Amino acid sequence: MSDAYAPPMHDQMFVLETVLDAGRLFSLPAYRHAEMDAVRAVLEQGAKFATEVLAPLNRAGDETGSRLEDGRVLTPPGFREAYAQYAAGGWPGLDQPLDCGGHGLPLAVQVAFEEMVDGACIAFGMLPVMQRSCARLLARHADAATRALVLPKLVSGEWGATICMSEPLAGSDVARIRTKAEPRGDGTYAVSGTKIFISYGDQDLTGQIVHMVLARTPGAPPGTRGLSLFLVPKRRIEPGGGLGAPNGVRVSRIEHKMGLKASPTCVLDFEEAHGVRIGEEHGGLKAMFAMVNSMRLAVAVQGVGVAGRALGAASRYAAERPQGGPPERPPVPIIEHADVRRMLFTMRARTEGLRALILQTAFELDFAAALPDAEARAAALDLAEWLLPVCKACGSEAGFEVANLAIQVHGGHGYVSDAGVEQLARDSRVSSIYEGTNGIQALDLVTRKLMQDGGRRYERFVQRVRTDLERTIGIAQVEANHSVLREALARLEAATAALRKKMEPAPRDVEAGATPYLQLVGLVASGWMWLRMAAAADDASEFGRLKRATARFHAEHLMPAAATLERQALAGSAALDAVDSSLLSAL
Ligand SMILES: Cc1cc2nc3c(=O)[nH]c(=O)nc-3n(C[C@H](O)[C@H](O)[C@H](O)COP(=O)(O)OP(=O)(O)OC[C@H]3O[C@@H](n4cnc5c(N)ncnc54)[C@H](O)[C@@H]3O)c2cc1C
């Protein structure tokens, strides 16, 4: 494959403008300075940056990778220059508040831009994700002095950031974190311990890095209740904000990985490093979730970014590759074959459905921050919180599976590296693992989001789907989508009621069904988006015809999975526990 990347701007604008009606957002006081034409211009610039500056780095970054030399991480050739352009273009501040030097645009616009960055070069996109998410955390939880010092540097892109949670004995189970933070007596702390798998734990793109570290103060209670959050800079920060001596943070290795090779994944040793506490003592995990939630949405975006690129590559290849047809005639392009079309439509339906769902979720977060009415803000937040683990898990899975299908469409030419689609599969595989594995997302959805507060978040979601089903009754072009969505929603309602009943007497049955339950929610949510997209794509343009054809495919070929997922969600744990762990691991 060439380094060609075609950003999905047309589809993004269709979703933002026509399906979600972004005008509602721009009529709010918080976004009065923005308007659709300006957003279009920003995204056009973003598309140009992604195609011209980032896309050419993707393959070279994979081949060269980042490396550790004399204790310093060096990113692949071209990354420094691209990053300098990224910062100079003001991209780090796209959705950051105006009073911190940002552009104050909605998160939904940032998400659209971020998809293009990830589609062009996902390994590059990793650093800005942490920078932006850290800025969100500090805006909410840091004291005024820290905010004034650090936020503008993150928003301008002058400083980078990391999230330091994982340790050798603390992966999904963050309650086992051992890193210590001893008070120094002057309001600062000495942070000591080892963090592993830290993305961009060191790099040569920014002069400073702020590490956001979860650690324990002396005498802290065990478990997550004893975690506090610390900002530990790579270099000490002088009182006036200048950079001082190196802090006690050392990169002891970088990992050799399956993909994302240009994104350095570091082991960081903290040796009495100077840190300041962010938020309340023992309130660290709660504060960190401001960063984690922002990153979970970003991981969903990574999935769709990669999926979009894989779809483009496979569609172009299928139209050009001649193979098959009657031997007495010239071979036909493989795009003529039913099975290849099935793969291409599957890729398109999953990519565009999840793109719309992720933009919808970002929209709800924008509304949750900007609506004048408190009740309406709470309703928007409920829906966003419900959809967030679904976006993270389904978006990341779609990234890998669509890339995998792109390899299949390319045949043997996809398995060898020239076509570049195998890199997309390798790069996207980790998205299901980091920022909380997809299994943990499913448990969060079922045991917390569904069971807490009388299932309020779930009810908001179901209500919104029902409203759109009512609104679209009788629209001829959505008939197929309408009936399958109604049926899938009924299955989701039945599965939800059954799992709720099981929660008290048989929680292990609920855990056993968590992943298929999340996938069922994801299918209904995608079906909801396809219903609305089919209703909105009502013209005779090529875009409209392809959209309606894909909506129909989604209804007829993908939505039937609802029946299987419902059964799997309710299958219980008996078969899983039919043998004990020693036998399960013995042979
Ligand atoms: C490339 C890369 C970049 C990363 N970047 C960062 C970073 O910047 N900062 C950072 O802090 N970390 C980072 N991580 C770490 C990542 O967040 C962890 O790998 C992830 O949280 C899973 O932890 P683990 O690898 O220890 O797996 P484990 O927690 O050991 O999980 C292994 C399997 O067991 C399952 N499992 C575990 N516990 C349960 C349970 N209670 N119930 C059901 N199933 C369970 C999991 O779902 C998974 O399938 C990164 C990892 C990679 C590979």
mmCIF file of C-alpha atoms and ligand atoms in Angstrom, residues 130 163-166 171-173 196-199 257 260 265 430 433-437 439-440 443, ligand 1:
data_model
loop_
_atom_site.group_PDB
_atom_site.id
_atom_site.type_symbol
_atom_site.label_atom_id
_atom_site.label_comp_id
_atom_site.label_asym_id
_atom_site.label_seq_id
_atom_site.Cartn_x
_atom_site.Cartn_y
_atom_site.Cartn_z
ATOM 1 C CA MET A 130 -2.454 11.866 26.983
ATOM 2 C CA ILE A 163 -0.586 8.248 32.641
ATOM 3 C CA CYS A 164 1.257 6.037 35.145
ATOM 4 C CA MET A 165 -1.016 3.388 36.600
ATOM 5 C CA SER A 166 0.285 -0.061 35.594
ATOM 6 C CA GLY A 171 -2.672 -4.340 35.733
ATOM 7 C CA SER A 172 -6.466 -4.475 35.673
ATOM 8 C CA ASP A 173 -6.273 -4.732 39.457
ATOM 9 C CA ILE A 196 5.393 -0.431 33.425
ATOM 10 C CA PHE A 197 3.894 -0.090 29.924
ATOM 11 C CA ILE A 198 3.973 3.721 30.077
ATOM 12 C CA SER A 199 3.167 5.147 26.647
ATOM 13 C CA LYS A 257 5.872 -4.927 20.691
ATOM 14 C CA LEU A 260 2.537 0.702 17.557
ATOM 15 C CA THR A 265 6.152 1.890 25.738
ATOM 16 C CA VAL A 430 -3.685 -3.386 21.737
ATOM 17 C CA ILE A 433 -6.230 -4.275 26.087
ATOM 18 C CA TYR A 434 -5.183 -0.854 27.316
ATOM 19 C CA GLU A 435 -7.283 1.739 29.120
ATOM 20 C CA GLY A 436 -9.115 -1.094 30.857
ATOM 21 C CA THR A 437 -9.401 -4.341 28.909
ATOM 22 C CA GLY A 439 -13.535 -7.562 29.618
ATOM 23 C CA ILE A 440 -13.250 -4.932 32.350
ATOM 24 C CA LEU A 443 -18.004 -5.740 33.858
HETATM 25 C C1 LIG B 1 1.187 -0.822 24.251
HETATM 26 C C2 LIG B 1 0.684 -0.608 25.646
HETATM 27 C C3 LIG B 1 0.590 0.684 26.136
HETATM 28 C C4 LIG B 1 0.154 0.898 27.446
HETATM 29 N N1 LIG B 1 0.147 2.172 27.957
HETATM 30 C C5 LIG B 1 -0.094 2.354 29.289
HETATM 31 C C6 LIG B 1 0.088 3.634 29.893
HETATM 32 O O1 LIG B 1 0.420 4.612 29.222
HETATM 33 N N2 LIG B 1 -0.107 3.739 31.232
HETATM 34 C C7 LIG B 1 -0.475 2.685 32.013
HETATM 35 O O2 LIG B 1 -0.639 2.860 33.222
HETATM 36 N N3 LIG B 1 -0.650 1.449 31.474
HETATM 37 C C8 LIG B 1 -0.474 1.264 30.129
HETATM 38 N N4 LIG B 1 -0.617 0.019 29.572
HETATM 39 C C9 LIG B 1 -1.019 -1.084 30.424
HETATM 40 C C10 LIG B 1 -2.467 -1.535 30.183
HETATM 41 O O3 LIG B 1 -3.360 -0.567 30.661
HETATM 42 C C11 LIG B 1 -2.627 -2.910 30.843
HETATM 43 O O4 LIG B 1 -1.936 -3.839 30.010
HETATM 44 C C12 LIG B 1 -4.087 -3.304 31.024
HETATM 45 O O5 LIG B 1 -4.680 -2.514 32.009
HETATM 46 C C13 LIG B 1 -4.244 -4.776 31.419
HETATM 47 O O6 LIG B 1 -3.402 -5.100 32.476
HETATM 48 P P1 LIG B 1 -2.439 -6.386 32.355
HETATM 49 O O7 LIG B 1 -1.702 -6.274 31.085
HETATM 50 O O8 LIG B 1 -1.684 -6.535 33.592
HETATM 51 O O9 LIG B 1 -3.460 -7.603 32.170
HETATM 52 P P2 LIG B 1 -4.228 -8.369 33.337
HETATM 53 O O10 LIG B 1 -4.856 -7.401 34.275
HETATM 54 O O11 LIG B 1 -3.338 -9.413 33.894
HETATM 55 O O12 LIG B 1 -5.404 -9.083 32.508
HETATM 56 C C14 LIG B 1 -5.198 -10.268 31.746
HETATM 57 C C15 LIG B 1 -6.579 -10.797 31.314
HETATM 58 O O13 LIG B 1 -7.363 -11.124 32.483
HETATM 59 C C16 LIG B 1 -8.591 -10.400 32.467
HETATM 60 N N5 LIG B 1 -8.937 -9.995 33.830
HETATM 61 C C17 LIG B 1 -8.112 -9.409 34.733
HETATM 62 N N6 LIG B 1 -8.796 -9.163 35.872
HETATM 63 C C18 LIG B 1 -10.060 -9.577 35.677
HETATM 64 C C19 LIG B 1 -11.254 -9.564 36.471
HETATM 65 N N7 LIG B 1 -11.257 -9.052 37.698
HETATM 66 N N8 LIG B 1 -12.372 -10.078 35.946
HETATM 67 C C20 LIG B 1 -12.386 -10.578 34.698
HETATM 68 N N9 LIG B 1 -11.310 -10.602 33.888
HETATM 69 C C21 LIG B 1 -10.157 -10.104 34.376
HETATM 70 C C22 LIG B 1 -8.358 -9.215 31.550
HETATM 71 O O14 LIG B 1 -9.572 -8.729 30.984
HETATM 72 C C23 LIG B 1 -7.399 -9.779 30.521
HETATM 73 O O15 LIG B 1 -8.116 -10.430 29.521
HETATM 74 C C24 LIG B 1 -0.227 -0.215 28.255
HETATM 75 C C25 LIG B 1 -0.157 -1.510 27.732
HETATM 76 C C26 LIG B 1 0.302 -1.716 26.459
HETATM 77 C C27 LIG B 1 0.401 -3.124 25.952
#
